[in-house]
């Protein structure tokens, strides 16, 4: 029973390391994205075509990006704390007994974190799709089937640096 428990804890630590990596990636990419958009969140924007082939992006609520950054920062800290606790438990295993209360609390935290992570992923995915659909819809009808969201990284937008938005949102989405 002790060996199986240690294997489960080691697997849990590996999953927690994955959470650390993905959360850190999300925090960095969304923060960089907000920086390129002068502190605004480009998820769920309103886009209008301007003269000379440029676009005007009207951003709305910054809380979408702040939620993604905030949640992933909390998930990062929780994963580090729980991972360190589990690693200590494996290292000092002979002196420790199975504490069901700690396992229950960790299980509940992981369940809540999973629900919040799915919400965060939905916000980024749907916001990214909304941004891309609006950009593609502004292309001429005959070219629309060839238009890809990534091509708009080279399009000038007054007040914003669009040169990385697709890359950042793709990374955050993953």
XYZ file of N, CA, C and O in Angstrom:
696
model
N 0.821 -1.197 0.000
C 0.000 0.000 0.000
C 0.862 1.257 0.000
O 0.542 2.220 -0.671
N 1.970 1.274 0.710
C 2.843 2.437 0.798
C 3.495 2.767 -0.534
O 3.633 3.930 -0.894
N 3.905 1.741 -1.296
C 4.541 1.983 -2.594
C 3.539 2.572 -3.581
O 3.866 3.495 -4.344
N 2.318 2.048 -3.585
C 1.282 2.563 -4.487
C 0.948 4.016 -4.147
O 0.752 4.844 -5.036
N 0.902 4.317 -2.865
C 0.623 5.685 -2.421
C 1.729 6.628 -2.884
O 1.463 7.742 -3.343
N 2.986 6.193 -2.781
C 4.110 7.015 -3.228
C 4.066 7.240 -4.734
O 4.375 8.341 -5.203
N 3.674 6.223 -5.491
C 3.569 6.367 -6.939
C 2.491 7.406 -7.273
O 2.695 8.269 -8.133
N 1.361 7.339 -6.573
C 0.288 8.317 -6.797
C 0.750 9.731 -6.455
O 0.429 10.683 -7.183
N 1.486 9.874 -5.374
C 1.970 11.200 -4.977
C 2.988 11.724 -5.992
O 2.966 12.902 -6.345
N 3.858 10.864 -6.493
C 4.834 11.282 -7.504
C 4.105 11.715 -8.782
O 4.449 12.737 -9.395
N 3.078 10.968 -9.186
C 2.279 11.365 -10.349
C 1.585 12.703 -10.109
O 1.498 13.543 -11.012
N 1.102 12.901 -8.899
C 0.475 14.174 -8.544
C 1.480 15.310 -8.648
O 1.153 16.397 -9.149
N 2.705 15.086 -8.206
C 3.756 16.112 -8.301
C 4.048 16.433 -9.762
O 4.233 17.601 -10.127
N 4.053 15.428 -10.633
C 4.294 15.654 -12.060
C 3.176 16.512 -12.647
O 3.430 17.458 -13.408
N 1.926 16.227 -12.290
C 0.796 17.031 -12.754
C 0.920 18.460 -12.228
O 0.675 19.430 -12.955
N 1.323 18.613 -10.985
C 1.491 19.952 -10.411
C 2.590 20.730 -11.132
O 2.474 21.938 -11.329
N 3.651 20.048 -11.548
C 4.697 20.713 -12.337
C 4.137 21.181 -13.679
O 4.502 22.259 -14.173
N 3.246 20.390 -14.272
C 2.575 20.807 -15.505
C 1.736 22.051 -15.282
O 1.704 22.957 -16.120
N 1.037 22.099 -14.143
C 0.235 23.285 -13.806
C 1.132 24.498 -13.645
O 0.796 25.593 -14.098
N 2.283 24.326 -13.021
C 3.230 25.431 -12.860
C 3.644 25.963 -14.229
O 3.612 27.176 -14.485
N 3.996 25.069 -15.141
C 4.433 25.491 -16.475
C 3.348 26.192 -17.271
O 3.572 27.264 -17.838
N 2.156 25.604 -17.293
C 1.073 26.206 -18.080
C 0.576 27.513 -17.458
O 0.266 28.454 -18.181
N 0.512 27.565 -16.151
C 0.071 28.803 -15.495
C 1.070 29.923 -15.716
O 0.683 31.068 -15.983
N 2.343 29.612 -15.613
C 3.376 30.619 -15.839
C 3.312 31.130 -17.279
O 3.398 32.346 -17.519
N 3.111 30.233 -18.234
C 2.981 30.624 -19.641
C 1.780 31.539 -19.841
O 1.878 32.567 -20.512
N 0.651 31.186 -19.243
C -0.557 32.008 -19.398
C -0.382 33.393 -18.791
O -0.768 34.399 -19.399
N 0.176 33.446 -17.602
C 0.377 34.742 -16.942
C 1.281 35.634 -17.789
O 0.970 36.807 -18.033
N 2.389 35.090 -18.261
C 3.347 35.891 -19.032
C 2.752 36.346 -20.351
O 2.843 37.530 -20.709
N 2.102 35.437 -21.092
C 1.603 35.817 -22.419
C 0.444 36.812 -22.338
O 0.392 37.757 -23.125
N -0.470 36.636 -21.393
C -1.576 37.584 -21.277
C -1.066 38.938 -20.772
O -1.530 39.995 -21.211
N -0.085 38.934 -19.882
C 0.503 40.201 -19.420
C 1.206 40.921 -20.577
O 1.077 42.151 -20.720
N 1.932 40.182 -21.411
C 2.577 40.787 -22.578
C 1.540 41.322 -23.571
O 1.708 42.388 -24.157
N 0.459 40.584 -23.732
C -0.617 41.005 -24.625
C -1.237 42.318 -24.141
O -1.434 43.243 -24.924
N -1.514 42.389 -22.840
C -2.056 43.634 -22.284
C -1.071 44.781 -22.466
O -1.467 45.905 -22.742
N 0.209 44.498 -22.340
C 1.228 45.526 -22.526
C 1.202 46.057 -23.959
O 1.287 47.274 -24.178
N 1.071 45.168 -24.940
C 0.999 45.591 -26.340
C -0.261 46.408 -26.618
O -0.280 47.223 -27.534
N -1.301 46.173 -25.848
C -2.560 46.901 -26.029
C -2.714 47.997 -24.974
O -3.824 48.317 -24.561
N -1.612 48.554 -24.539
C -1.544 49.670 -23.575
C -2.450 49.465 -22.360
O -3.171 50.360 -21.941
N -2.405 48.252 -21.813
C -3.167 47.942 -20.612
C -4.593 47.497 -20.852
O -5.299 47.141 -19.921
N -5.033 47.498 -22.091
C -6.385 47.062 -22.426
C -6.382 45.567 -22.760
O -5.355 44.994 -23.086
N -7.555 44.966 -22.717
C -7.696 43.547 -23.029
C -8.339 43.398 -24.406
O -9.478 43.833 -24.602
N -7.633 42.791 -25.377
C -8.177 42.683 -26.727
C -9.181 41.540 -26.914
O -9.628 41.298 -28.022
N -9.550 40.851 -25.838
C -10.545 39.797 -25.955
C -11.929 40.440 -26.063
O -12.233 41.388 -25.339
N -12.747 39.934 -26.947
C -14.118 40.419 -27.175
C -14.155 41.903 -27.575
O -14.919 42.681 -27.030
N -13.356 42.324 -28.571
C -13.350 43.742 -28.952
C -14.427 44.054 -29.994
O -15.106 43.165 -30.507
N -14.536 45.342 -30.302
C -15.307 45.795 -31.459
C -14.286 46.365 -32.439
O -13.484 47.220 -32.067
N -14.319 45.884 -33.675
C -13.318 46.290 -34.667
C -14.022 46.949 -35.847
O -15.000 46.424 -36.372
N -13.504 48.104 -36.249
C -14.023 48.798 -37.426
C -12.873 49.069 -38.376
O -11.732 49.281 -37.953
N -13.187 49.028 -39.659
C -12.166 49.259 -40.683
C -11.980 50.756 -40.885
O -12.943 51.509 -40.969
N -10.729 51.195 -40.949
C -10.368 52.589 -41.176
C -9.840 52.714 -42.613
O -9.567 51.720 -43.270
N -9.619 53.901 -43.034
C -9.026 54.126 -44.354
C -7.577 53.666 -44.389
O -6.906 53.586 -43.369
N -7.092 53.348 -45.582
C -5.701 52.950 -45.746
C -5.416 51.530 -45.288
O -4.267 51.172 -45.062
N -6.435 50.704 -45.130
C -6.229 49.297 -44.765
C -5.971 49.055 -43.290
O -5.594 47.966 -42.904
N -6.156 50.076 -42.465
C -5.937 49.867 -41.033
C -7.272 49.616 -40.328
O -8.336 49.777 -40.910
N -7.178 49.222 -39.075
C -8.350 48.898 -38.282
C -8.360 49.718 -37.006
O -7.318 50.126 -36.514
N -9.538 49.902 -36.467
C -9.686 50.544 -35.157
C -10.287 49.503 -34.221
O -11.355 48.959 -34.495
N -9.587 49.241 -33.153
C -10.055 48.257 -32.184
C -10.530 48.999 -30.941
O -9.787 49.788 -30.352
N -11.763 48.728 -30.562
C -12.308 49.275 -29.326
C -12.379 48.138 -28.326
O -13.129 47.180 -28.521
N -11.554 48.218 -27.302
C -11.553 47.176 -26.278
C -12.641 47.483 -25.262
O -13.064 48.624 -25.120
N -13.058 46.466 -24.568
C -14.145 46.646 -23.620
C -13.647 46.377 -22.201
O -12.884 47.161 -21.667
N -13.994 45.279 -21.654
C -13.735 44.987 -20.248
C -12.367 44.343 -20.046
O -12.082 43.284 -20.605
N -11.517 44.957 -19.244
C -10.190 44.432 -18.960
C -10.244 43.269 -17.957
O -9.278 42.553 -17.778
N -11.401 43.068 -17.338
C -11.504 42.014 -16.319
C -11.314 40.620 -16.890
O -10.908 39.712 -16.168
N -11.582 40.417 -18.174
C -11.346 39.103 -18.768
C -9.862 38.728 -18.686
O -9.508 37.631 -18.260
N -9.012 39.634 -19.093
C -7.571 39.373 -19.027
C -7.092 39.311 -17.577
O -6.252 38.478 -17.231
N -7.623 40.188 -16.734
C -7.218 40.179 -15.329
C -7.603 38.876 -14.639
O -6.865 38.373 -13.797
N -8.772 38.314 -14.982
C -9.189 37.032 -14.412
C -8.206 35.938 -14.805
O -7.777 35.157 -13.956
N -7.841 35.897 -16.080
C -6.917 34.862 -16.560
C -5.571 34.998 -15.857
O -5.000 34.009 -15.386
N -5.072 36.222 -15.751
C -3.786 36.449 -15.071
C -3.903 36.090 -13.586
O -3.068 35.374 -13.044
N -4.934 36.590 -12.931
C -5.106 36.349 -11.493
C -5.289 34.883 -11.159
O -4.654 34.351 -10.247
N -6.169 34.213 -11.898
C -6.397 32.800 -11.624
C -5.123 31.993 -11.816
O -4.774 31.146 -10.990
N -4.429 32.224 -12.916
C -3.227 31.440 -13.186
C -2.120 31.731 -12.186
O -1.332 30.850 -11.868
N -2.057 32.950 -11.671
C -1.079 33.257 -10.620
C -1.413 32.486 -9.346
O -0.523 31.921 -8.696
N -2.708 32.425 -8.989
C -3.133 31.654 -7.809
C -2.867 30.173 -8.020
O -2.370 29.475 -7.127
N -3.185 29.652 -9.212
C -2.947 28.239 -9.511
C -1.460 27.912 -9.440
O -1.072 26.851 -8.939
N -0.632 28.824 -9.910
C 0.811 28.649 -9.849
C 1.284 28.527 -8.404
O 2.028 27.594 -8.053
N 0.834 29.434 -7.556
C 1.226 29.389 -6.143
C 0.701 28.135 -5.440
O 1.435 27.492 -4.681
N -0.563 27.787 -5.697
C -1.126 26.572 -5.093
C -0.362 25.328 -5.523
O -0.069 24.454 -4.703
N -0.040 25.245 -6.805
C 0.685 24.079 -7.310
C 2.068 23.970 -6.668
O 2.510 22.862 -6.312
N 2.734 25.095 -6.496
C 4.059 25.072 -5.863
C 3.941 24.632 -4.403
O 4.689 23.762 -3.941
N 2.995 25.198 -3.676
C 2.824 24.863 -2.257
C 2.438 23.397 -2.082
O 3.027 22.678 -1.267
N 1.441 22.953 -2.849
C 1.006 21.554 -2.732
C 2.120 20.615 -3.175
O 2.364 19.580 -2.546
N 2.828 20.968 -4.246
C 3.934 20.135 -4.734
C 5.053 19.983 -3.719
O 5.585 18.886 -3.512
N 5.403 21.085 -3.070
C 6.446 21.019 -2.037
C 5.973 20.153 -0.876
O 6.727 19.313 -0.365
N 4.720 20.334 -0.471
C 4.175 19.510 0.617
C 4.174 18.037 0.280
O 4.528 17.192 1.112
N 3.780 17.713 -0.946
C 3.771 16.309 -1.368
C 5.182 15.752 -1.483
O 5.419 14.593 -1.154
N 6.127 16.560 -1.958
C 7.514 16.096 -2.057
C 8.087 15.801 -0.678
O 8.772 14.790 -0.477
N 7.808 16.670 0.288
C 8.254 16.428 1.665
C 7.621 15.152 2.201
O 8.277 14.354 2.884
N 6.363 14.934 1.862
C 5.670 13.734 2.320
C 6.320 12.462 1.768
O 6.465 11.475 2.482
N 6.742 12.486 0.509
C 7.397 11.322 -0.088
C 8.771 11.106 0.541
O 9.161 9.987 0.852
N 9.500 12.201 0.754
C 10.843 12.094 1.322
C 10.801 11.580 2.764
O 11.574 10.722 3.152
N 9.886 12.091 3.568
C 9.789 11.711 4.977
C 8.702 10.666 5.204
O 8.211 10.523 6.309
N 8.340 9.915 4.211
C 7.230 8.970 4.236
C 7.244 7.995 5.406
O 6.207 7.755 6.005
N 8.373 7.431 5.815
C 8.312 6.453 6.901
C 7.747 7.005 8.209
O 7.092 6.286 8.942
N 7.928 8.271 8.492
C 7.447 8.839 9.744
C 6.042 9.398 9.669
O 5.474 9.787 10.668
N 5.463 9.467 8.485
C 4.142 10.053 8.323
C 3.088 8.977 8.089
O 3.350 7.960 7.480
N 1.908 9.229 8.588
C 0.792 8.327 8.317
C -0.114 8.979 7.290
O -0.034 10.180 7.055
N -0.981 8.202 6.685
C -1.909 8.731 5.692
C -2.926 9.625 6.386
O -3.683 9.169 7.237
N -2.916 10.897 6.063
C -3.841 11.843 6.656
C -4.985 12.105 5.664
O -4.815 12.805 4.678
N -6.143 11.533 5.952
C -7.291 11.640 5.044
C -7.798 13.067 4.936
O -8.271 13.478 3.877
N -7.724 13.844 6.023
C -8.198 15.226 5.988
C -7.378 16.064 5.017
O -7.936 16.829 4.220
N -6.065 15.906 5.045
C -5.194 16.650 4.127
C -5.497 16.239 2.686
O -5.590 17.082 1.798
N -5.679 14.942 2.453
C -5.998 14.465 1.100
C -7.339 15.019 0.627
O -7.489 15.369 -0.542
N -8.320 15.111 1.515
C -9.623 15.660 1.159
C -9.511 17.138 0.806
O -10.068 17.588 -0.206
N -8.765 17.894 1.600
C -8.588 19.329 1.335
C -7.869 19.535 0.004
O -8.279 20.377 -0.807
N -6.837 18.760 -0.252
C -6.103 18.860 -1.520
C -7.017 18.481 -2.680
O -7.012 19.125 -3.730
N -7.836 17.463 -2.511
C -8.775 17.060 -3.552
C -9.784 18.150 -3.875
O -10.086 18.416 -5.043
N -10.316 18.796 -2.833
C -11.270 19.886 -3.041
C -10.585 21.062 -3.733
O -11.130 21.649 -4.673
N -9.373 21.426 -3.288
C -8.629 22.516 -3.930
C -8.363 22.208 -5.398
O -8.511 23.084 -6.258
N -7.993 20.988 -5.694
C -7.726 20.608 -7.088
C -9.005 20.647 -7.918
O -8.981 21.055 -9.079
N -10.135 20.247 -7.346
C -11.407 20.301 -8.058
C -11.831 21.720 -8.374
O -12.230 22.037 -9.506
N -11.726 22.607 -7.382
C -12.064 24.022 -7.598
C -11.106 24.638 -8.613
O -11.524 25.386 -9.510
N -9.833 24.319 -8.495
C -8.837 24.842 -9.427
C -9.135 24.374 -10.849
O -8.996 25.147 -11.802
N -9.563 23.143 -11.011
C -9.899 22.623 -12.333
C -11.071 23.383 -12.942
O -11.039 23.758 -14.120
N -12.109 23.648 -12.166
C -13.267 24.399 -12.664
C -12.852 25.816 -13.069
O -13.239 26.317 -14.127
N -12.033 26.455 -12.248
C -11.568 27.803 -12.575
C -10.648 27.797 -13.800
O -10.675 28.724 -14.609
N -9.849 26.753 -13.941
C -8.962 26.640 -15.112
C -9.771 26.487 -16.392
O -9.442 27.099 -17.423
N -10.828 25.709 -16.335
C -11.683 25.550 -17.511
C -12.372 26.870 -17.864
O -12.498 27.223 -19.039
N -12.782 27.622 -16.856
C -13.383 28.938 -17.088
C -12.363 29.876 -17.734
O -12.670 30.582 -18.696
N -11.151 29.870 -17.221
C -10.079 30.697 -17.762
C -9.788 30.325 -19.218
O -9.650 31.198 -20.082
N -9.730 29.027 -19.498
C -9.473 28.567 -20.864
C -10.597 28.980 -21.806
O -10.344 29.372 -22.949
N -11.833 28.919 -21.331
C -12.980 29.331 -22.162
C -12.931 30.824 -22.460
O -13.222 31.249 -23.587
N -12.565 31.625 -21.469
C -12.471 33.075 -21.676
C -11.451 33.384 -22.764
O -11.716 34.173 -23.680
N -10.286 32.766 -22.702
C -9.239 33.021 -23.695
C -9.657 32.490 -25.063
O -9.533 33.191 -26.079
N -10.178 31.283 -25.120
C -10.541 30.674 -26.398
C -11.656 31.431 -27.103
O -11.554 31.756 -28.286
N -12.729 31.738 -26.391
C -13.863 32.436 -27.012
C -13.485 33.882 -27.352
O -13.856 34.393 -28.413
N -12.717 34.544 -26.480
C -12.272 35.910 -26.767
C -11.353 35.972 -27.974
O -11.454 36.883 -28.807
N -10.459 35.001 -28.092
C -9.546 34.904 -29.232
C -10.342 34.666 -30.511
O -10.125 35.314 -31.539
N -11.303 33.767 -30.452
C -12.140 33.472 -31.621
C -12.960 34.699 -32.017
O -13.093 35.000 -33.203
N -13.475 35.429 -31.047
C -14.237 36.648 -31.325
C -13.360 37.684 -32.033
O -13.774 38.291 -33.028
N -12.152 37.878 -31.539
C -11.212 38.820 -32.144
C -10.901 38.409 -33.585
O -10.989 39.219 -34.512
N -10.582 37.144 -33.787
C -10.227 36.674 -35.127
C -11.409 36.732 -36.089
O -11.246 37.135 -37.240
N -12.585 36.336 -35.634
C -13.759 36.381 -36.502
C -14.069 37.795 -36.953
O -14.438 38.016 -38.103
N -13.913 38.758 -36.055
C -14.171 40.154 -36.434
C -13.144 40.655 -37.443
O -13.482 41.354 -38.389
N -11.884 40.288 -37.232
C -10.847 40.712 -38.181
C -11.089 40.103 -39.559
O -11.024 40.796 -40.573
N -11.373 38.824 -39.601
C -11.593 38.144 -40.882
C -12.850 38.682 -41.571
O -12.877 38.828 -42.791
N -13.878 39.019 -40.793
C -15.127 39.503 -41.396
C -14.955 40.870 -42.074
O -15.779 41.248 -42.909
N -13.912 41.604 -41.748
C -13.683 42.908 -42.355
C -12.909 42.838 -43.665
O -12.708 43.860 -44.318
N -12.465 41.638 -44.038
C -11.770 41.483 -45.319
C -12.811 41.426 -46.438
O -13.965 41.050 -46.203
N -12.433 41.786 -47.641
C -13.380 41.718 -48.760
C -13.922 40.296 -48.933
O -13.215 39.315 -48.698
N -15.162 40.196 -49.349
C -15.858 38.905 -49.461
C -15.076 37.890 -50.299
O -14.976 36.726 -49.929
N -14.502 38.319 -51.404
C -13.802 37.391 -52.297
C -12.492 36.862 -51.692
O -11.985 35.829 -52.105
N -11.949 37.562 -50.712
C -10.703 37.128 -50.067
C -10.928 36.461 -48.712
O -9.996 35.951 -48.103
N -12.152 36.476 -48.217
C -12.446 36.013 -46.864
C -12.066 34.555 -46.640
O -11.604 34.182 -45.580
N -12.227 33.711 -47.642
C -11.907 32.290 -47.462
C -10.396 32.066 -47.320
O -9.964 31.048 -46.790
N -9.600 33.027 -47.778
C -8.146 32.911 -47.670
C -7.582 33.626 -46.442
O -6.427 33.430 -46.087
N -8.374 34.474 -45.833
C -7.904 35.287 -44.703
C -7.701 34.422 -43.466
O -8.536 33.590 -43.132
N -6.608 34.603 -42.831
C -6.287 33.907 -41.581
C -5.973 34.969 -40.533
O -5.409 36.014 -40.834
N -6.331 34.657 -39.303
C -6.144 35.615 -38.211
C -4.674 36.016 -38.050
O -4.372 37.163 -37.763
N -3.769 35.075 -38.249
C -2.344 35.354 -38.052
C -1.850 36.437 -39.013
O -0.923 37.176 -38.693
N -2.479 36.588 -40.175
C -2.055 37.591 -41.138
C -2.285 39.024 -40.636
O -1.665 39.957 -41.128
N -3.160 39.188 -39.654
C -3.473 40.519 -39.155
C -2.425 41.039 -38.168
O -2.536 42.165 -37.705
N -1.419 40.247 -37.867
C -0.336 40.716 -36.988
C 0.463 41.823 -37.660
O 1.102 42.618 -36.986
N 0.439 41.884 -38.986
C 1.165 42.926 -39.714
C 0.290 44.128 -40.039
O 0.752 45.088 -40.645
N -0.975 44.116 -39.647
C -1.893 45.208 -39.957
C -1.731 46.327 -38.932
O -1.772 46.075 -37.730
N -1.558 47.565 -39.398
C -1.418 48.678 -38.447
C -2.740 48.994 -37.750
O -3.793 49.032 -38.377
N -2.660 49.192 -36.463
C -3.816 49.582 -35.659
C -3.383 50.751 -34.794
O -2.406 50.655 -34.054
N -4.107 51.832 -34.894
C -3.749 53.044 -34.157
C -3.783 52.800 -32.645
O -4.772 52.361 -32.094
N -2.643 53.062 -31.996
C -2.561 52.985 -30.547
C -2.161 51.634 -29.978
O -1.905 51.515 -28.787
N -2.109 50.592 -30.825
C -1.800 49.246 -30.320
C -0.705 48.596 -31.147
O -0.556 48.863 -32.332
N 0.045 47.721 -30.497
C 1.061 46.922 -31.179
C 0.462 45.539 -31.441
O 0.354 44.720 -30.538
N 0.054 45.287 -32.673
C -0.594 44.021 -33.027
C 0.407 42.973 -33.521
O 0.003 41.920 -33.981
N 1.689 43.242 -33.419
C 2.684 42.377 -34.040
C 2.831 41.007 -33.389
O 3.464 40.134 -33.960
N 2.249 40.804 -32.213
C 2.396 39.513 -31.531
C 1.077 38.934 -31.022
O 1.082 37.895 -30.391
N -0.054 39.601 -31.258
C -1.298 39.205 -30.598
C -1.662 37.744 -30.867
O -2.079 37.019 -29.966
N -1.491 37.292 -32.112
C -1.874 35.920 -32.452
C -0.974 34.914 -31.741
O -1.448 33.907 -31.199
N 0.315 35.197 -31.720
C 1.262 34.299 -31.040
C 0.965 34.217 -29.546
O 0.941 33.131 -28.965
N 0.754 35.370 -28.912
C 0.476 35.394 -27.482
C -0.815 34.656 -27.137
O -0.864 33.857 -26.213
N -1.871 34.931 -27.908
C -3.149 34.282 -27.612
C -3.107 32.793 -27.928
O -3.746 31.996 -27.228
N -2.356 32.391 -28.939
C -2.201 30.956 -29.224
C -1.503 30.257 -28.072
O -1.913 29.159 -27.642
N -0.455 30.869 -27.549
C 0.264 30.280 -26.408
C -0.617 30.219 -25.171
O -0.660 29.199 -24.476
N -1.328 31.285 -24.884
C -2.198 31.312 -23.719
C -3.334 30.308 -23.859
O -3.738 29.674 -22.890
N -3.836 30.137 -25.060
C -4.926 29.205 -25.309
C -4.487 27.766 -25.055
O -5.221 26.979 -24.469
N -3.289 27.436 -25.472
C -2.770 26.075 -25.242
C -2.614 25.835 -23.763
O -2.991 24.817 -23.229
